[in-house]
XYZ file of C-alpha atoms in Angstrom:
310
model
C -22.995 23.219 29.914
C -24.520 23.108 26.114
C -21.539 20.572 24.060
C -21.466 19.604 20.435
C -19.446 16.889 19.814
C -17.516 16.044 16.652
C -15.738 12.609 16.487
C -16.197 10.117 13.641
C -13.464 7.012 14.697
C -13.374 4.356 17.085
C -11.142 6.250 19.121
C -13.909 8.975 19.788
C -16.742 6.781 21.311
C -15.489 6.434 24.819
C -15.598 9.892 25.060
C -18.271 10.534 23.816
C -19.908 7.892 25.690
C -18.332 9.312 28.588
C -19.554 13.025 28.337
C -23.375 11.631 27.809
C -22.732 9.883 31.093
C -21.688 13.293 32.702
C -23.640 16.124 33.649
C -23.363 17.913 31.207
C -25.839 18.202 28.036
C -24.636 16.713 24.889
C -26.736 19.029 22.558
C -26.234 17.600 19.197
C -23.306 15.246 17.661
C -21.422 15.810 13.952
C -19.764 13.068 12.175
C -18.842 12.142 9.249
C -20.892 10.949 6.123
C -22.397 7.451 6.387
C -19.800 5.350 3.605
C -19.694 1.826 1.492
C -17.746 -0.381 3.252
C -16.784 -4.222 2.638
C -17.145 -6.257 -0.050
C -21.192 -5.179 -0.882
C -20.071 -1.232 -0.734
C -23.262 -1.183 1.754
C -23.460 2.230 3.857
C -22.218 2.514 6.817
C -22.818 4.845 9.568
C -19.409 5.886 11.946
C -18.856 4.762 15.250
C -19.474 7.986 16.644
C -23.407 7.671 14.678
C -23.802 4.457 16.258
C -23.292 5.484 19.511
C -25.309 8.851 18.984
C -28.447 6.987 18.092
C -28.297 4.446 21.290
C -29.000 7.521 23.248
C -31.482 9.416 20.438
C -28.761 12.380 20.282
C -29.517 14.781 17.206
C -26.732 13.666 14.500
C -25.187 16.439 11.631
C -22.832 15.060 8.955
C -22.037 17.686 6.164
C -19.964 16.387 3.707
C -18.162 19.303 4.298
C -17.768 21.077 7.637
C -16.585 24.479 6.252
C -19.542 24.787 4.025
C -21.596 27.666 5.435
C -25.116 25.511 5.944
C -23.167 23.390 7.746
C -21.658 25.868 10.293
C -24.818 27.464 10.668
C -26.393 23.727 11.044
C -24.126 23.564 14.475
C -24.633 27.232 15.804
C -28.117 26.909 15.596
C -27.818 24.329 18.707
C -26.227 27.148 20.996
C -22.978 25.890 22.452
C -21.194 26.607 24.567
C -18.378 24.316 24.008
C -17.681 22.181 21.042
C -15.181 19.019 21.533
C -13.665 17.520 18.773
C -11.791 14.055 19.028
C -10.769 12.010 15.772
C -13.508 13.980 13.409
C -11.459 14.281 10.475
C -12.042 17.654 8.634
C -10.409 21.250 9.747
C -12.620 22.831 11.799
C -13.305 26.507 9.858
C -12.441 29.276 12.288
C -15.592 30.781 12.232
C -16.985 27.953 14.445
C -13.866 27.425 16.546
C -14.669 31.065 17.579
C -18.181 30.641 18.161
C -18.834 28.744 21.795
C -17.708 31.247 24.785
C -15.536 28.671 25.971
C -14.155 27.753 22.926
C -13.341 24.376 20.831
C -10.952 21.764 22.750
C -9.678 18.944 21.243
C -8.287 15.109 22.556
C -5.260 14.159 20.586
C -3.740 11.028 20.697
C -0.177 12.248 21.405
C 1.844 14.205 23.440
C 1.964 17.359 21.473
C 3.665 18.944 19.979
C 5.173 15.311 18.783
C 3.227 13.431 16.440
C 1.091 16.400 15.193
C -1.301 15.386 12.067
C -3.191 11.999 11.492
C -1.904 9.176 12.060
C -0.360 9.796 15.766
C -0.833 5.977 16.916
C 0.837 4.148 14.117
C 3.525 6.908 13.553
C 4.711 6.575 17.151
C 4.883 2.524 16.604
C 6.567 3.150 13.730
C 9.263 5.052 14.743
C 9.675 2.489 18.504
C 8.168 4.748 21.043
C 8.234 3.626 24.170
C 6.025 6.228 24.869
C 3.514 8.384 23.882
C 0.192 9.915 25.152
C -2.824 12.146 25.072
C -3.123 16.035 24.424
C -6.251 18.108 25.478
C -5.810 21.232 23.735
C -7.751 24.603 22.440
C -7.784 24.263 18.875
C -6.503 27.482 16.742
C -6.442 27.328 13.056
C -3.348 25.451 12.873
C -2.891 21.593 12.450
C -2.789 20.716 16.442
C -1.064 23.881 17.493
C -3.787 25.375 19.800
C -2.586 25.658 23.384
C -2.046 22.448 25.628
C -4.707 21.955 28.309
C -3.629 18.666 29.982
C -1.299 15.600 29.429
C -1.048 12.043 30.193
C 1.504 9.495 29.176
C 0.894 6.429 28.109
C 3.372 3.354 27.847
C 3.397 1.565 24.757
C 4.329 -2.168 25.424
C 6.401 -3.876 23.061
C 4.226 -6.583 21.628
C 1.293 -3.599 21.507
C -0.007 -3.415 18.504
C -2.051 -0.149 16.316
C -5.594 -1.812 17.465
C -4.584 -2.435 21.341
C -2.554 0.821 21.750
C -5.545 2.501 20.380
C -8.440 1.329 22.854
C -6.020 1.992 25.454
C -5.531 5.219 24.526
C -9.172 6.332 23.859
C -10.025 5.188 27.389
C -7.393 7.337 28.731
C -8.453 10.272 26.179
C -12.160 9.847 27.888
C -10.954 10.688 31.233
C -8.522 13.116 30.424
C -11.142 15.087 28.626
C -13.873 15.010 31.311
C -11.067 16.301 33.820
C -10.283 19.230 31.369
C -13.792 20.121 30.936
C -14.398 19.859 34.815
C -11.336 22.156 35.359
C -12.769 24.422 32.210
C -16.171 24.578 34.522
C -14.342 25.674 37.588
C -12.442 28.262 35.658
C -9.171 26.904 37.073
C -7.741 25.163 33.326
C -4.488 25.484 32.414
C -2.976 26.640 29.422
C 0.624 27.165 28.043
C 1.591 27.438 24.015
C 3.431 24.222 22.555
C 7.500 24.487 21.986
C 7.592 24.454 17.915
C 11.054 23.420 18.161
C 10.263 20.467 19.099
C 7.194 19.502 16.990
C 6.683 16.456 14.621
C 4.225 15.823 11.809
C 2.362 12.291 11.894
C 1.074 12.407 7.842
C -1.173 9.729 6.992
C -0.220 6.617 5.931
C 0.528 5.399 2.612
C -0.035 2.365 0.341
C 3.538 2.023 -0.626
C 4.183 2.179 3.288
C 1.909 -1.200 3.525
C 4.449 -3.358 1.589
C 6.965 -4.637 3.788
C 11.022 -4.192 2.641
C 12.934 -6.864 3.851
C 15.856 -4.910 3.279
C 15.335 -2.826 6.241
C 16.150 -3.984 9.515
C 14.266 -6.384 11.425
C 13.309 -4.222 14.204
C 11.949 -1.555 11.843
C 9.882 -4.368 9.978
C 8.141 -5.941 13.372
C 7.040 -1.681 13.894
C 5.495 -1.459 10.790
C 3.383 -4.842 11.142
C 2.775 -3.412 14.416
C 1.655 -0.067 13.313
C -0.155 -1.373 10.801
C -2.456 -4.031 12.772
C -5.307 -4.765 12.381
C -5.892 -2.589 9.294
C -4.842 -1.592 6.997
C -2.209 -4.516 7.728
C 1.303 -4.276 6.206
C 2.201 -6.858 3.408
C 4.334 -9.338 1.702
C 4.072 -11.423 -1.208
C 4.901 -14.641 -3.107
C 4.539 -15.710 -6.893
C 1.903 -12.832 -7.183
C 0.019 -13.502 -4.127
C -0.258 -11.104 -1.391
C -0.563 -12.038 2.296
C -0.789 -9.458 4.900
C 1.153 -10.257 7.766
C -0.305 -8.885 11.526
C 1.964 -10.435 14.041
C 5.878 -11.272 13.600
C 8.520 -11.742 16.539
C 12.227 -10.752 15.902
C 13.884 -13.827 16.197
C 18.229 -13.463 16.056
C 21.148 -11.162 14.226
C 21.448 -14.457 11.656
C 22.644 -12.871 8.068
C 23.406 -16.252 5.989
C 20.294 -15.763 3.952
C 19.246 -13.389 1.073
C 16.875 -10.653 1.566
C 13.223 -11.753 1.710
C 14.139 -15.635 2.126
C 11.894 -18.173 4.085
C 14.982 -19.630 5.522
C 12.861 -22.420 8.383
C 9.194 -23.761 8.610
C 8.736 -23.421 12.453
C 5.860 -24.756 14.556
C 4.118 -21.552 14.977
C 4.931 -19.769 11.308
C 8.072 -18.977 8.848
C 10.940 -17.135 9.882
C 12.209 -14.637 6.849
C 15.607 -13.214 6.508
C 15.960 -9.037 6.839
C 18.749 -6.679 6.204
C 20.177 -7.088 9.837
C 18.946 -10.509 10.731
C 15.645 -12.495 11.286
C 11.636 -12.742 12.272
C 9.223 -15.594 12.573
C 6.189 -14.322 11.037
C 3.237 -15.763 13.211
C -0.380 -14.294 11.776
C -1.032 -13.787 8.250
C -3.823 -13.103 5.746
C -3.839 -14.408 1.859
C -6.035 -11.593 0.058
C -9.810 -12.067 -0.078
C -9.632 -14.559 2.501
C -9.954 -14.542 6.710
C -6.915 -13.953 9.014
C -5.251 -17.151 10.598
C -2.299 -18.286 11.973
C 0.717 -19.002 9.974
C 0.741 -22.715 10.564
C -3.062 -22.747 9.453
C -1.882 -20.631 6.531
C 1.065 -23.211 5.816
C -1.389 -26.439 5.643
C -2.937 -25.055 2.941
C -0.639 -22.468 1.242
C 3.007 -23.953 -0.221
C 6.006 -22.138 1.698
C 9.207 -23.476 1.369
C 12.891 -22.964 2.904
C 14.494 -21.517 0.156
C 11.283 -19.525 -1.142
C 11.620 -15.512 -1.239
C 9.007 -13.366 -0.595
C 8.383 -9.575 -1.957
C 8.611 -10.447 -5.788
């Protein structure tokens, strides 16, 4: 079987790395643009390039994947599926139509909840327990093509955006090379996804990065959660900003005011919220490396009584 690939993210490589380990034959890969990254803006390729040129796979990556060079660019390789997992543009219909056994897709939910981009943190977010990974034929919607396969995946309660996400990428890997081995032996289900009970995930936002203190403890330890290891959710103090990537909720205290540092503990800070209390425990002041908060208190003046989110 002839297979383009199109990832771009972390979350791709495992399956691609698993699908060059198969038998079948991974004619070309499309990602995204090489872009400046860090604090020298030096180009970088994706994750899915990376892996691509360990195994000297041909790479495409139009700035644009509904340009017409660009479709043309992936029909010239013949396929006769494409796969798409965490690549990042719409896929133009004209190509989703073009392989005789069609586009599928690994999505890191179980559709139709948590449709869109940001599946992973939005499930954190809201306190899944839950979630899981969608193979699907992609249509022209936003992840409404038919549902191939499923496979839940627990999200433990200390889990954070980073973890969940290599665990669910493994998963994805093998759920997609059992859909494609089904798809080979003609036996693949499919049945349509229940709209009445679908969910958008929309991509984050910088004013969702700053933590409110006014909202409920619980609903402040999901966001750092969600929000670890990047783009990190964030507090700050007298005009500095720390990021803050690992907090515990601590007890239903309400004797302080919102946003006050009301104990120096041995392993951080513990900060008052709208329905009680959490000991932050990993932090980041900007431009510098992430520590723990008792490194960060050595050199870094936090005092009971202090309140953060000015």
């Amino acid at each position: 079987m002839k297979i383009v690939f199109m990832g771009t993210s972390n979350f791709a490589v495992p399956s691609l790395e698993k699908l060059i380990k198969s038998d079948h034959d991974i004619v070309a890969i499309v990602t995204q643009p090489d872009r400046p990254r860090g604090r020298g803006k030096k180009l970088e390729p994706t994750p899915v390039k990376s892996t691509a040129l360990l195994y000297n796979l041909p790479v495409l990556q139009p700035e644009r994947i509904k340009q017409v060079e660009a479709i043309e660019s992936v029909k010239n390789y013949q396929p006769d599926l494409i796969v798409v997992v965490a690549y990042g543009q719409i896929i133009p219909i004209d190509l989703l139509e073009y392989p005789k056994l069609g586009c599928i897709n690994v999505h890191a939910s179980l559709l139709p909840k948590y449709r869109g981009a940001a599946p992973i943190q939005r499930a954190i977010m809201a306190g899944e327990k839950t979630t899981g990974i969608t193979t699907m034929f992609m249509d022209e919607g936003l992840d409404t093509g038919d549902i191939i396969m499923q496979l839940p995946v627990t999200i433990e309660p200390t889990m954070d955006y980073g973890e969940l996400e290599q665990v669910m990428a493994k998963q994805g890997a093998k759920l997609l090379i059992d859909t494609i081995a089904n798809l080979a032996s003609g036996s693949l289900p499919r049945r349509k996804q229940d709209e009445s009970k679908s969910t958008y995930a929309k991509m984050l936002t910088k004013e969702e990065e700053k933590i409110q203190w006014s909202n409920n403890a619980l609903d402040i330890i999901n966001k750092i959660r969600a929000l670890s290891p990047t783009p990190g959710a964030y507090t700050s103090y007298k005009g500095t900003k720390i990021k803050v990537f690992k907090a515990l909720e601590k007890n239903k205290n309400k004797n302080g005011v919102i946003g006050e540092v009301l104990e120096i503990t041995e392993n951080g800070f513990i900060v008052q919220c709208q329905d009680g209390t959490i000991e932050v425990i990993e932090v980041q002041k900007e431009g510098k490396k992430r520590i723990s908060s008792k490194e960060f208190l050595r050199g870094f003046k936090l005092h009971s009584g202090d309140v953060l989110g000015d």
